[in-house]
XYZ file of C-alpha atoms in Angstrom:
769
model
C 107.597 4.768 -26.760
C 108.406 1.407 -24.814
C 105.230 -0.331 -25.987
C 105.734 0.450 -29.650
C 109.467 -0.355 -29.678
C 108.916 -3.733 -28.018
C 106.418 -4.718 -30.764
C 108.323 -3.266 -33.735
C 109.635 -6.775 -34.719
C 107.054 -8.855 -32.927
C 108.112 -12.576 -32.946
C 105.334 -15.096 -33.761
C 107.020 -17.946 -32.105
C 107.227 -18.770 -28.326
C 109.671 -16.709 -26.438
C 113.024 -18.132 -25.375
C 112.980 -16.568 -22.042
C 109.938 -16.147 -19.777
C 108.486 -12.958 -18.825
C 110.365 -11.374 -15.808
C 107.754 -12.368 -13.186
C 108.063 -15.976 -14.264
C 111.755 -16.032 -14.270
C 112.250 -18.045 -11.195
C 109.989 -20.217 -9.122
C 109.341 -19.592 -5.416
C 110.225 -21.790 -2.916
C 106.683 -22.276 -1.724
C 103.293 -21.329 -2.251
C 102.254 -17.881 -1.156
C 100.928 -18.002 2.384
C 97.227 -18.340 2.619
C 97.149 -15.494 4.978
C 98.249 -13.182 2.254
C 95.001 -13.974 0.248
C 92.652 -13.135 3.114
C 90.387 -10.170 2.889
C 89.998 -8.477 6.262
C 86.738 -6.969 5.922
C 84.563 -5.697 8.640
C 81.061 -5.177 8.204
C 79.770 -2.067 10.409
C 76.183 -1.290 10.595
C 74.544 1.751 12.348
C 72.632 0.753 15.354
C 69.754 2.641 13.578
C 69.175 -0.157 11.045
C 68.582 -2.525 14.185
C 65.776 -0.090 15.421
C 62.383 0.325 13.942
C 62.223 2.353 10.820
C 62.131 5.693 12.566
C 62.965 4.904 16.100
C 66.209 7.082 15.641
C 63.823 10.254 15.543
C 61.190 8.716 17.776
C 62.375 10.930 20.816
C 61.724 14.164 18.603
C 58.202 13.025 17.935
C 56.613 15.417 20.293
C 59.302 18.209 20.244
C 60.555 20.682 17.655
C 63.312 19.729 15.504
C 66.459 20.660 17.303
C 68.591 23.256 15.556
C 71.378 20.640 14.648
C 68.815 18.430 12.811
C 69.287 18.967 9.004
C 67.894 17.697 5.700
C 71.506 15.627 5.483
C 70.453 13.829 8.673
C 67.014 12.863 7.329
C 68.481 11.578 4.177
C 70.892 9.481 6.042
C 68.090 7.857 8.191
C 65.876 7.435 4.876
C 68.448 5.608 3.092
C 68.633 2.937 5.845
C 64.889 1.988 5.695
C 64.099 -1.498 4.664
C 60.625 -1.051 3.081
C 58.454 1.600 1.386
C 56.092 1.980 4.478
C 59.159 2.781 6.772
C 60.325 5.518 4.190
C 56.913 7.221 3.983
C 56.190 6.909 7.921
C 59.304 8.684 8.586
C 59.022 11.118 5.775
C 55.404 12.001 7.057
C 56.527 12.143 10.666
C 59.192 14.571 9.700
C 56.916 16.808 7.556
C 54.809 17.565 10.648
C 57.571 18.898 12.541
C 57.582 22.885 12.910
C 60.376 24.508 11.076
C 60.891 21.414 8.562
C 60.124 22.062 4.827
C 60.912 19.223 2.450
C 63.076 20.123 -0.477
C 63.182 18.584 -3.983
C 66.412 16.643 -2.865
C 64.354 14.902 -0.215
C 61.468 14.107 -2.609
C 63.851 12.725 -5.432
C 65.669 10.597 -2.698
C 62.260 9.183 -1.668
C 61.211 8.640 -5.298
C 64.319 6.726 -6.009
C 63.752 4.503 -2.825
C 60.248 3.819 -3.757
C 61.238 3.121 -7.249
C 63.683 0.474 -6.111
C 60.929 -1.237 -4.342
C 58.366 -0.957 -7.191
C 56.140 1.254 -5.242
C 54.790 3.294 -8.301
C 51.424 4.260 -6.814
C 53.131 5.806 -3.767
C 55.770 7.621 -6.140
C 52.718 9.100 -8.116
C 51.009 10.082 -4.671
C 54.210 11.752 -3.787
C 54.520 13.761 -6.940
C 50.927 15.054 -6.481
C 51.878 16.097 -2.893
C 54.875 17.865 -4.263
C 52.654 19.747 -6.513
C 50.307 20.679 -3.718
C 53.057 21.834 -1.447
C 54.426 24.027 -4.227
C 57.758 22.185 -4.528
C 59.084 22.501 -8.052
C 58.576 19.372 -10.267
C 61.003 18.961 -12.884
C 61.949 16.477 -15.825
C 64.549 14.775 -13.586
C 61.628 13.484 -11.216
C 60.137 11.572 -14.282
C 63.505 10.199 -15.290
C 63.533 8.327 -11.901
C 60.176 6.835 -12.968
C 61.713 5.674 -16.280
C 64.710 4.114 -14.582
C 62.755 2.302 -11.925
C 60.309 0.706 -14.410
C 63.204 -0.305 -16.613
C 65.065 -1.973 -13.731
C 62.072 -4.194 -13.207
C 61.441 -4.747 -16.908
C 58.089 -2.754 -17.103
C 59.374 -1.111 -20.485
C 55.603 -0.603 -21.680
C 55.237 1.615 -18.323
C 58.445 3.518 -19.135
C 56.588 5.059 -22.246
C 53.527 5.877 -20.284
C 55.733 8.326 -18.122
C 55.427 10.718 -21.265
C 51.694 10.836 -20.925
C 51.989 11.258 -16.968
C 54.454 14.325 -17.486
C 52.236 16.003 -19.732
C 48.646 15.162 -18.717
C 49.047 15.196 -15.097
C 51.685 17.710 -14.663
C 51.776 19.910 -17.594
C 55.471 19.147 -18.462
C 56.343 18.715 -22.097
C 59.072 15.937 -22.535
C 62.307 17.614 -23.948
C 65.032 16.301 -26.164
C 67.024 15.030 -22.945
C 64.002 13.158 -21.601
C 63.446 11.445 -25.007
C 66.918 10.513 -25.294
C 67.084 9.021 -21.689
C 63.836 7.011 -22.475
C 65.124 5.914 -26.020
C 68.499 4.743 -24.395
C 66.804 2.718 -21.581
C 64.561 0.896 -24.271
C 67.579 0.192 -26.542
C 69.521 -1.140 -23.572
C 66.343 -3.283 -22.660
C 66.504 -4.485 -26.275
C 62.956 -3.222 -26.825
C 63.325 -1.928 -30.441
C 59.687 -1.827 -31.251
C 59.263 0.614 -28.453
C 62.025 2.666 -29.642
C 60.383 3.028 -33.004
C 57.312 4.050 -31.265
C 58.965 6.595 -28.864
C 61.044 8.147 -31.832
C 57.804 8.369 -33.800
C 56.118 10.201 -31.003
C 59.203 12.656 -30.660
C 58.902 13.251 -34.304
C 55.221 13.979 -34.191
C 55.555 16.364 -31.327
C 58.112 18.434 -33.224
C 60.935 17.906 -30.597
C 64.204 18.311 -32.263
C 66.715 15.556 -32.127
C 70.319 16.191 -31.160
C 73.536 14.082 -31.755
C 72.741 11.990 -28.900
C 69.251 10.989 -30.215
C 70.908 9.835 -33.505
C 73.687 7.971 -31.808
C 71.139 6.192 -29.577
C 69.014 5.328 -32.704
C 72.204 4.180 -34.596
C 73.055 1.849 -31.531
C 69.436 0.283 -31.846
C 69.726 -0.550 -35.571
C 73.320 -1.906 -35.072
C 71.803 -4.075 -32.249
C 69.174 -5.048 -34.708
C 71.879 -6.068 -37.149
C 70.613 -3.303 -39.537
C 74.141 -1.924 -40.303
C 73.163 -0.149 -43.661
C 70.106 1.634 -42.191
C 72.331 2.811 -39.255
C 74.756 4.281 -42.000
C 71.960 6.115 -43.522
C 70.895 7.389 -40.439
C 74.271 8.860 -39.689
C 73.893 10.307 -43.201
C 70.656 11.968 -42.315
C 72.256 13.970 -39.546
C 73.213 16.896 -41.768
C 69.539 17.609 -42.622
C 69.366 18.740 -38.895
C 72.391 20.776 -39.016
C 74.194 17.928 -36.766
C 77.730 16.428 -37.312
C 78.695 13.047 -36.204
C 80.771 12.825 -33.210
C 83.291 10.188 -32.086
C 80.241 7.968 -30.269
C 78.575 7.978 -33.710
C 81.500 6.451 -35.650
C 82.438 4.243 -32.743
C 78.904 2.798 -32.405
C 78.959 1.863 -36.161
C 82.278 0.172 -35.761
C 81.034 -1.801 -33.157
C 78.142 -2.806 -35.331
C 80.233 -4.067 -37.846
C 82.688 -5.870 -35.564
C 79.518 -7.737 -33.973
C 78.815 -8.807 -37.605
C 82.469 -10.057 -38.003
C 83.105 -7.390 -40.522
C 86.378 -5.818 -39.711
C 86.717 -4.340 -43.305
C 83.363 -2.559 -42.759
C 84.641 -1.165 -39.266
C 87.858 0.026 -40.860
C 85.907 1.925 -43.640
C 84.118 3.789 -40.929
C 87.436 4.648 -39.302
C 88.471 6.236 -42.584
C 85.130 8.268 -42.776
C 85.879 9.396 -39.284
C 89.327 10.663 -40.142
C 88.026 12.366 -43.347
C 85.359 14.192 -41.260
C 87.996 15.567 -39.119
C 86.889 13.741 -36.012
C 90.087 12.843 -34.057
C 90.483 9.175 -33.117
C 90.575 8.587 -29.443
C 91.746 5.661 -27.371
C 88.107 4.704 -27.133
C 87.817 4.255 -30.895
C 91.294 2.730 -31.300
C 90.547 0.128 -28.767
C 87.152 -0.822 -30.124
C 89.139 -1.721 -33.425
C 91.826 -3.466 -31.483
C 89.051 -5.543 -29.968
C 87.645 -6.245 -33.306
C 91.020 -7.708 -34.626
C 91.422 -9.835 -31.477
C 87.659 -11.001 -31.863
C 88.199 -12.290 -35.427
C 91.645 -13.904 -34.020
C 93.775 -11.392 -36.047
C 96.134 -10.599 -33.227
C 99.035 -9.688 -35.480
C 96.912 -7.428 -37.365
C 96.061 -5.799 -33.928
C 99.618 -5.487 -32.938
C 100.468 -3.829 -36.451
C 97.596 -1.413 -36.023
C 98.751 -0.366 -32.426
C 102.231 0.215 -33.918
C 100.706 2.324 -36.695
C 98.529 4.352 -34.249
C 101.505 4.836 -31.963
C 103.086 6.836 -34.541
C 100.087 9.272 -34.486
C 100.393 9.688 -30.788
C 98.291 6.878 -29.450
C 99.401 5.459 -26.021
C 97.989 2.041 -24.902
C 95.888 2.020 -21.724
C 94.669 -0.608 -19.626
C 91.755 -1.575 -21.847
C 94.298 -2.129 -24.737
C 96.397 -4.369 -22.700
C 93.452 -6.338 -21.521
C 92.206 -6.747 -24.953
C 95.484 -7.992 -26.214
C 95.888 -10.510 -23.342
C 92.465 -11.845 -24.026
C 93.005 -12.005 -27.935
C 96.346 -13.791 -27.374
C 94.806 -16.280 -25.038
C 91.920 -17.097 -27.337
C 94.478 -17.488 -30.228
C 96.465 -19.953 -28.205
C 99.552 -17.503 -27.803
C 99.348 -17.580 -24.088
C 103.212 -17.059 -23.793
C 102.864 -13.876 -25.744
C 99.979 -12.906 -23.452
C 102.418 -13.152 -20.409
C 104.841 -10.866 -22.421
C 102.056 -8.429 -22.933
C 101.307 -8.729 -19.001
C 105.057 -8.055 -18.312
C 104.977 -5.058 -20.529
C 101.666 -3.772 -18.962
C 103.386 -3.736 -15.618
C 106.511 -2.004 -16.899
C 104.180 0.722 -18.455
C 102.852 1.374 -14.702
C 99.159 -0.255 -15.345
C 97.754 -2.635 -12.708
C 96.231 -5.574 -14.240
C 92.780 -6.158 -12.872
C 90.872 -9.454 -12.083
C 89.750 -10.001 -15.638
C 93.300 -9.840 -16.924
C 94.548 -12.290 -14.469
C 91.701 -14.643 -14.942
C 92.006 -14.584 -18.691
C 95.670 -15.372 -18.499
C 95.145 -18.082 -15.718
C 92.386 -19.564 -18.271
C 94.575 -19.622 -21.152
C 97.528 -21.206 -19.268
C 95.305 -23.847 -17.846
C 93.958 -24.730 -21.402
C 97.482 -25.055 -22.526
C 98.369 -27.514 -19.843
C 100.755 -24.785 -18.138
C 99.269 -25.083 -14.723
C 102.487 -24.336 -12.871
C 102.770 -20.964 -14.898
C 99.166 -20.611 -14.000
C 99.852 -20.833 -10.296
C 102.728 -18.399 -10.766
C 100.168 -15.920 -12.080
C 98.016 -16.446 -9.181
C 100.823 -15.711 -6.824
C 101.586 -12.624 -8.873
C 98.074 -11.240 -8.639
C 98.047 -11.865 -4.742
C 101.360 -9.840 -4.474
C 99.995 -7.081 -6.475
C 96.872 -6.795 -4.221
C 94.505 -8.152 -6.718
C 92.499 -10.869 -4.855
C 91.466 -14.121 -6.791
C 87.777 -14.612 -6.824
C 85.881 -18.070 -7.236
C 86.144 -17.987 -10.821
C 90.105 -17.883 -10.552
C 90.070 -20.806 -8.336
C 87.521 -22.826 -10.011
C 89.550 -22.531 -13.272
C 92.624 -23.992 -11.363
C 90.576 -26.701 -9.637
C 88.878 -27.867 -12.860
C 92.214 -28.024 -14.705
C 94.049 -29.851 -12.052
C 91.316 -32.431 -11.854
C 91.472 -33.002 -15.664
C 95.060 -33.585 -15.073
C 94.504 -36.043 -12.493
C 96.010 -33.851 -9.881
C 92.923 -34.347 -7.594
C 94.611 -34.184 -4.360
C 96.055 -30.814 -5.187
C 92.998 -29.524 -6.249
C 91.193 -30.600 -3.080
C 93.766 -28.948 -1.086
C 93.177 -25.578 -3.096
C 89.366 -26.150 -2.577
C 89.673 -26.407 1.233
C 91.719 -23.396 1.475
C 88.937 -21.216 -0.109
C 87.242 -20.393 3.140
C 90.576 -19.047 4.612
C 90.659 -16.523 1.734
C 87.138 -15.363 2.230
C 85.497 -17.250 -0.497
C 82.941 -20.109 -0.575
C 83.110 -23.194 -2.980
C 80.328 -23.177 -5.310
C 78.477 -25.751 -7.447
C 81.130 -25.459 -10.080
C 84.104 -26.241 -7.606
C 82.354 -29.174 -6.238
C 81.472 -30.406 -9.936
C 85.153 -30.351 -10.856
C 86.224 -32.315 -7.687
C 83.385 -34.853 -8.101
C 84.149 -35.186 -11.814
C 88.030 -35.647 -10.916
C 87.532 -37.982 -8.233
C 85.197 -40.227 -10.398
C 87.782 -40.318 -13.205
C 90.566 -41.076 -10.823
C 88.554 -44.074 -9.547
C 87.847 -42.417 -5.988
C 84.120 -43.185 -6.204
C 83.468 -43.402 -2.535
C 85.093 -40.083 -1.901
C 83.246 -38.498 -4.869
C 79.889 -39.644 -3.158
C 80.913 -38.121 0.355
C 81.694 -34.872 -1.284
C 78.436 -34.975 -2.994
C 76.687 -35.681 0.277
C 78.850 -32.824 1.863
C 77.788 -30.139 -0.633
C 74.233 -30.731 0.213
C 74.827 -30.545 3.800
C 76.742 -27.209 3.359
C 73.935 -25.572 1.680
C 75.237 -25.867 -2.085
C 72.469 -27.593 -3.966
C 73.766 -30.004 -6.813
C 72.648 -28.844 -10.305
C 72.193 -31.098 -13.237
C 75.980 -30.986 -14.070
C 76.418 -32.661 -10.610
C 73.949 -35.477 -11.008
C 75.024 -36.097 -14.767
C 78.593 -36.681 -13.539
C 77.404 -39.281 -11.058
C 74.910 -40.921 -13.074
C 77.321 -41.295 -15.930
C 79.940 -42.735 -13.339
C 77.453 -45.380 -11.913
C 76.235 -46.160 -15.428
C 79.839 -46.908 -16.462
C 80.437 -48.998 -13.263
C 77.165 -50.891 -14.110
C 75.739 -49.777 -10.915
C 72.394 -48.862 -12.576
C 70.206 -48.811 -9.458
C 72.145 -46.168 -7.858
C 71.995 -44.223 -11.073
C 68.176 -44.493 -11.244
C 67.922 -43.433 -7.623
C 69.902 -40.089 -8.427
C 67.312 -39.674 -11.129
C 64.516 -39.779 -8.770
C 66.469 -37.492 -6.291
C 66.636 -35.021 -9.124
C 62.994 -35.189 -9.618
C 62.128 -34.732 -5.944
C 64.375 -31.804 -5.639
C 63.068 -30.023 -8.566
C 66.503 -30.149 -10.455
C 66.066 -29.808 -14.233
C 66.659 -32.981 -16.050
C 68.338 -32.612 -19.581
C 68.899 -34.757 -22.518
C 72.387 -35.792 -21.293
C 70.870 -37.100 -18.006
C 68.277 -39.238 -19.911
C 70.738 -40.259 -22.651
C 73.541 -41.519 -20.065
C 70.716 -43.650 -18.433
C 69.239 -45.066 -21.798
C 72.781 -45.955 -22.943
C 73.770 -47.734 -19.603
C 70.489 -49.590 -19.482
C 70.568 -50.869 -23.067
C 74.307 -51.909 -22.582
C 73.268 -54.061 -19.589
C 70.341 -55.645 -21.548
C 67.861 -53.854 -19.399
C 65.899 -52.687 -22.624
C 62.438 -52.373 -20.926
C 63.716 -49.894 -18.471
C 65.441 -47.766 -21.049
C 62.110 -47.672 -23.151
C 60.510 -46.294 -19.874
C 63.030 -43.669 -19.611
C 62.472 -42.848 -23.345
C 58.894 -42.159 -22.744
C 59.641 -40.278 -19.669
C 61.404 -37.792 -21.792
C 58.356 -36.771 -23.578
C 56.274 -36.389 -20.441
C 58.949 -34.299 -19.029
C 59.140 -32.054 -22.099
C 62.942 -33.133 -22.901
C 63.548 -33.221 -26.682
C 65.186 -36.319 -27.811
C 68.218 -36.158 -29.933
C 70.273 -38.496 -32.249
C 72.067 -39.923 -29.447
C 68.841 -40.868 -27.616
C 67.580 -42.867 -30.640
C 70.720 -44.239 -31.409
C 71.216 -45.807 -28.029
C 67.747 -47.237 -27.930
C 67.903 -48.579 -31.505
C 71.399 -50.157 -30.802
C 69.883 -51.867 -27.582
C 66.806 -52.873 -29.502
C 68.850 -54.563 -32.213
C 71.076 -56.270 -29.809
C 68.052 -57.784 -28.004
C 66.972 -59.322 -31.447
C 64.074 -56.559 -31.721
C 65.496 -55.313 -34.901
C 61.905 -54.585 -36.345
C 61.254 -52.231 -33.495
C 64.570 -50.688 -34.183
C 63.662 -49.909 -37.655
C 60.156 -48.406 -36.179
C 62.023 -46.214 -34.187
C 64.328 -44.980 -36.756
C 61.246 -44.158 -38.992
C 59.885 -42.270 -35.864
C 63.154 -40.389 -35.525
C 62.828 -39.207 -39.238
C 59.430 -38.159 -38.582
C 60.805 -35.944 -35.523
C 63.083 -34.102 -38.115
C 66.152 -36.192 -37.087
C 68.432 -37.787 -39.868
C 69.866 -41.157 -39.162
C 73.683 -41.272 -39.201
C 76.284 -43.914 -39.585
C 75.791 -45.104 -35.925
C 72.088 -45.683 -36.570
C 72.637 -47.773 -39.817
C 75.589 -49.706 -38.352
C 73.448 -50.856 -35.309
C 71.007 -52.450 -37.950
C 73.787 -53.560 -39.970
C 75.514 -55.415 -37.237
C 72.250 -57.192 -36.449
C 71.788 -58.480 -39.949
C 75.163 -59.541 -40.295
C 75.034 -61.448 -36.747
C 72.046 -63.140 -38.032
C 73.768 -64.128 -41.280
C 71.095 -62.054 -43.414
C 73.579 -60.593 -46.101
C 70.871 -59.408 -48.205
C 69.316 -57.226 -45.715
C 72.698 -56.092 -44.554
C 73.367 -54.942 -48.107
C 69.935 -53.180 -48.300
C 70.863 -51.264 -45.039
C 74.195 -50.149 -46.891
C 72.242 -49.044 -49.900
C 69.709 -47.222 -48.155
C 72.495 -45.480 -46.056
C 74.247 -44.250 -49.138
C 71.047 -43.192 -50.915
C 70.343 -41.028 -48.088
C 73.538 -39.068 -48.220
C 75.188 -40.994 -45.124
C 78.509 -42.360 -46.535
C 79.462 -45.808 -45.076
C 82.620 -45.746 -43.046
C 85.395 -48.157 -41.939
C 83.170 -49.536 -39.244
C 80.140 -50.121 -41.704
C 82.448 -52.023 -44.225
C 84.059 -54.040 -41.378
C 80.812 -55.170 -40.251
C 79.469 -56.034 -43.527
C 82.831 -57.895 -44.312
C 82.469 -59.806 -41.109
C 78.805 -60.746 -41.971
C 80.010 -62.162 -45.400
C 82.802 -64.117 -43.937
C 80.352 -65.734 -41.430
C 78.161 -66.496 -44.105
C 81.264 -68.258 -45.873
C 81.414 -65.721 -48.706
C 85.092 -65.067 -48.273
C 85.506 -64.073 -51.908
C 82.787 -61.494 -51.830
C 84.232 -60.047 -48.657
C 87.875 -59.819 -50.391
C 86.390 -57.907 -53.296
C 84.633 -55.586 -50.958
C 87.934 -54.898 -49.109
C 89.490 -54.062 -52.568
C 86.395 -51.640 -53.296
C 86.741 -49.644 -49.997
C 90.469 -49.329 -50.631
C 89.826 -47.815 -54.184
C 87.355 -45.405 -52.458
C 90.321 -44.027 -50.484
C 89.105 -45.449 -47.212
C 91.855 -46.810 -44.961
C 90.339 -50.448 -43.655
C 90.565 -50.804 -39.933
C 91.572 -54.147 -38.495
C 87.818 -55.049 -38.017
C 87.773 -55.215 -41.899
C 90.843 -57.503 -42.247
C 90.447 -59.587 -39.337
C 87.501 -61.603 -40.487
C 89.049 -62.359 -43.959
C 92.337 -63.443 -42.343
C 90.396 -65.624 -40.044
C 88.393 -67.191 -42.853
C 91.431 -67.786 -44.754
C 93.147 -69.740 -41.899
C 89.979 -71.574 -41.444
C 90.105 -72.841 -45.057
C 93.940 -73.761 -44.599
C 94.740 -70.968 -47.153
C 97.837 -70.112 -45.106
C 100.072 -68.150 -47.587
C 97.003 -65.861 -48.642
C 96.123 -65.180 -44.976
C 99.759 -64.192 -44.274
C 100.038 -61.979 -47.490
C 96.821 -60.208 -46.460
C 98.359 -59.616 -42.863
C 101.476 -57.955 -44.550
C 99.334 -55.925 -46.861
C 97.451 -54.845 -43.759
C 100.659 -53.750 -41.982
C 101.697 -51.697 -45.197
C 98.400 -50.148 -46.339
C 95.838 -50.457 -43.547
C 95.480 -49.409 -39.841
C 98.178 -51.090 -37.640
C 97.195 -54.769 -36.799
C 95.386 -54.847 -33.161
C 95.672 -57.851 -30.632
C 92.848 -59.745 -32.295
C 94.865 -59.726 -35.689
C 98.047 -61.085 -34.041
C 95.959 -63.580 -31.998
C 94.478 -64.776 -35.407
C 97.624 -65.119 -37.386
C 99.530 -66.738 -34.502
C 96.941 -69.293 -33.891
C 96.500 -69.915 -37.533
C 100.359 -70.566 -37.990
C 100.520 -72.830 -34.844
C 97.339 -74.728 -35.796
C 97.749 -74.772 -39.609
C 100.367 -77.239 -40.022
C 102.805 -74.945 -41.692
C 106.475 -74.728 -41.093
C 107.094 -74.506 -37.376
C 109.852 -71.833 -37.836
C 107.450 -69.503 -39.264
C 105.457 -69.641 -36.079
C 108.550 -69.139 -33.999
C 109.535 -66.069 -36.186
C 106.006 -64.562 -35.963
C 105.797 -64.883 -32.178
C 109.284 -63.022 -31.730
C 107.852 -60.425 -34.064
C 104.343 -59.898 -32.238
C 106.336 -59.719 -28.859
C 108.522 -57.132 -30.173
C 105.559 -55.219 -31.324
C 104.117 -55.280 -27.995
C 101.596 -58.204 -28.106
C 101.655 -61.145 -25.845
C 100.826 -64.596 -27.525
C 97.749 -66.335 -26.171
C 98.793 -69.235 -24.172
C 96.394 -71.848 -25.870
C 98.052 -71.110 -29.141
C 101.593 -71.068 -27.430
C 101.025 -74.348 -25.973
C 100.517 -75.864 -29.555
C 103.705 -74.248 -30.589
C 105.576 -75.782 -27.428
C 104.243 -79.213 -28.499
C 105.563 -78.976 -31.843
C 108.886 -77.822 -30.568
C 109.162 -80.648 -27.989
C 108.190 -83.259 -30.789
C 111.096 -81.982 -33.006
C 113.435 -81.976 -29.888
C 113.783 -78.165 -30.073
C 113.589 -77.736 -26.357
C 116.413 -75.004 -26.388
C 114.277 -72.965 -28.754
C 111.343 -73.432 -26.485
C 113.304 -72.145 -23.402
C 114.408 -69.192 -25.209
C 110.944 -68.306 -26.260
C 109.509 -68.746 -22.863
C 112.303 -66.547 -21.447
C 111.572 -63.753 -24.152
C 107.896 -63.651 -23.340
C 108.463 -63.634 -19.489
C 110.684 -60.632 -20.026
C 108.289 -58.692 -22.301
C 105.562 -59.439 -19.901
C 107.452 -58.266 -16.777
C 107.272 -61.592 -14.804
C 108.817 -61.021 -11.297
C 112.233 -62.763 -10.446
C 110.699 -65.377 -8.426
C 108.157 -66.173 -11.198
C 110.922 -66.491 -13.729
C 113.005 -68.541 -11.475
C 110.139 -70.961 -10.847
C 109.407 -71.608 -14.624
C 113.067 -71.677 -15.452
C 113.658 -74.281 -12.803
C 111.225 -76.711 -14.212
C 112.772 -76.236 -17.772
C 116.201 -76.933 -16.535
C 115.242 -80.235 -15.006
C 113.146 -80.953 -18.343
C 109.652 -80.961 -16.659
C 108.225 -79.361 -19.498
C 104.590 -80.201 -18.525
C 104.980 -78.421 -14.980
C 106.991 -75.540 -16.531
C 104.340 -74.807 -19.264
C 101.359 -75.170 -16.707
C 102.835 -72.505 -14.449
C 103.974 -70.298 -17.414
C 100.350 -70.465 -18.793
C 98.710 -69.546 -15.495
C 101.137 -66.575 -15.155
C 100.601 -65.556 -18.721
C 96.843 -65.750 -18.535
C 96.796 -63.472 -15.558
C 98.686 -60.531 -17.412
C 95.968 -58.115 -18.374
C 95.708 -56.371 -20.693
C 97.015 -58.564 -23.453
C 98.716 -55.624 -24.968
C 101.799 -54.267 -23.381
C 104.035 -51.619 -24.559
C 107.810 -51.567 -24.709
């Protein structure tokens, strides 16, 4: 078989050639017209009249010979409320030669049940009884189904009493099975237990369906062993498990993540002589894929194919979904190609799964190809399809394309929803199009698409990042006035933004507001406020807040402790800082590179460079790779003490053993070399090295080097260094010409003044080769 042979040696590497439907790129995107769904909604004129005006002209005459029960059913089904249904029925009942049948009664019961008119349903049953129309078990199943749809599960059980006490009907096995299944689907397992006990007490004999429903209930309650025991109990009633019995147990094991258990049930099924059908095999394939074991799923398919299994649409969909979830999107495309070759039409789920997988892998162009394919094969994309593409395009900074795709939705018979707007607003904020983002925000409200908490969170975060806190706070007020739920992310974003802008009192107000609104604070809430308090020299209140956090069951993390540590280090209180590190360690929170860097910085500020150096060695012995924040303070302190060789040795060690030096490191070393009275050649060589590494020198330090070179009559060397920096900093031709012009006529002061102005304007200080 084509499917089996294609998988015989399945290559678990990306395919060299794309599937056939991706083998070429179309010259243009599929025409929007091809996506339009030309649906015409036709309604009978009867629906626009009063409930029974279609028959009003017959109210005083006999029903004509051509008026049938079917005609009445058609009109009944078009009624909009229970009163109209009953009025029409009672009017028809009064007509000569018209006798309502059980079909008419059942239709009215179903219609009334959909509206929840249960008293009217009971009255109608009594009328059926009075009129001599046979009442059967099926009438009561309508009651059970109607109650369940409206979540009145206690009332479904009461239907048994109604049947027996008011209408003399004893519930049979089928009725019990129907009720039990409704309760299981509603996850009302206590009621299932009650109804099953009632069934046993009445002596109603269970059948295979009864056991299958009860096994399903136990599996949903994660009671797999009792479910297996129930299957084994079937033999006492002379019953044999069927495919549904075994498959239900397999699904139970799969939901528990136990594929071994599911396969053991499969073996029991085979031993019992119960044939494996596509349903059973597909359930196991789904189980393998759910566990990410796609290779095992493919091997299993190959094994089953030898026994006559032919993959169906569900098989292919399951494989596509499993491969996409496992990150093997290219293989999923091969499966889609195979699916088409086998003559199966993929559905919207298949296509959406593939598009989502391709988008997650960053393969937007291939995702658009799949979109084109589904349109060509008359599978019309839905809002989920387009939202996936729009969201990915926005994350990839392709906002303009995403906007065009969104604008075309209405032409395809689709309306952008809140997810569409959220993706676009987020993309516009990320790309810096803040004004357009706010215009779109206003537009979505005007077009009847209310923003949700995600919309507001995106904009509040954007305003806080840009330090436009008043607008962020106004959005919070708008959320409140619109009844939009505020979650912990909303409040955390505002608290963090206010703290970073030293508006600590307002941050505290928002913090208190969370409790009033019933929004639980989390670790980030406390960390933001504790950090804000510490930076505002209110460390004692920060410590109190940490105690409150612990009382609420939240455990401080390294960010909590580092905020307190930073404060004590800034204050030069090394004892308190050391105490924080000790408390941190004793509470099971291991200090990280940031913690040690902060402590080292504090020690250096306090003039305790030797202790800081020993601490640096200690953290290296612990296997922690020190960050520049740990090296920089010591290197700076060594240069301040004119210990130039030690400082340079530590810098070289940092290059070899630590994180790469950052711009601050290079700034410290270059300034130290230029300012420390060491050999000028060493400073020149270091400047060449740092520019080659992608860092521009700070002009204040460079000017000291320039003075030294001029004093030693090394103006040619100075000219070469200036030229090197200008090239690395991408000075324009006119800028280079101006600076070099001054150097050629030996106006070094003017040359350096212009060079310094231009160099200082380069931002950021670090550039890349």
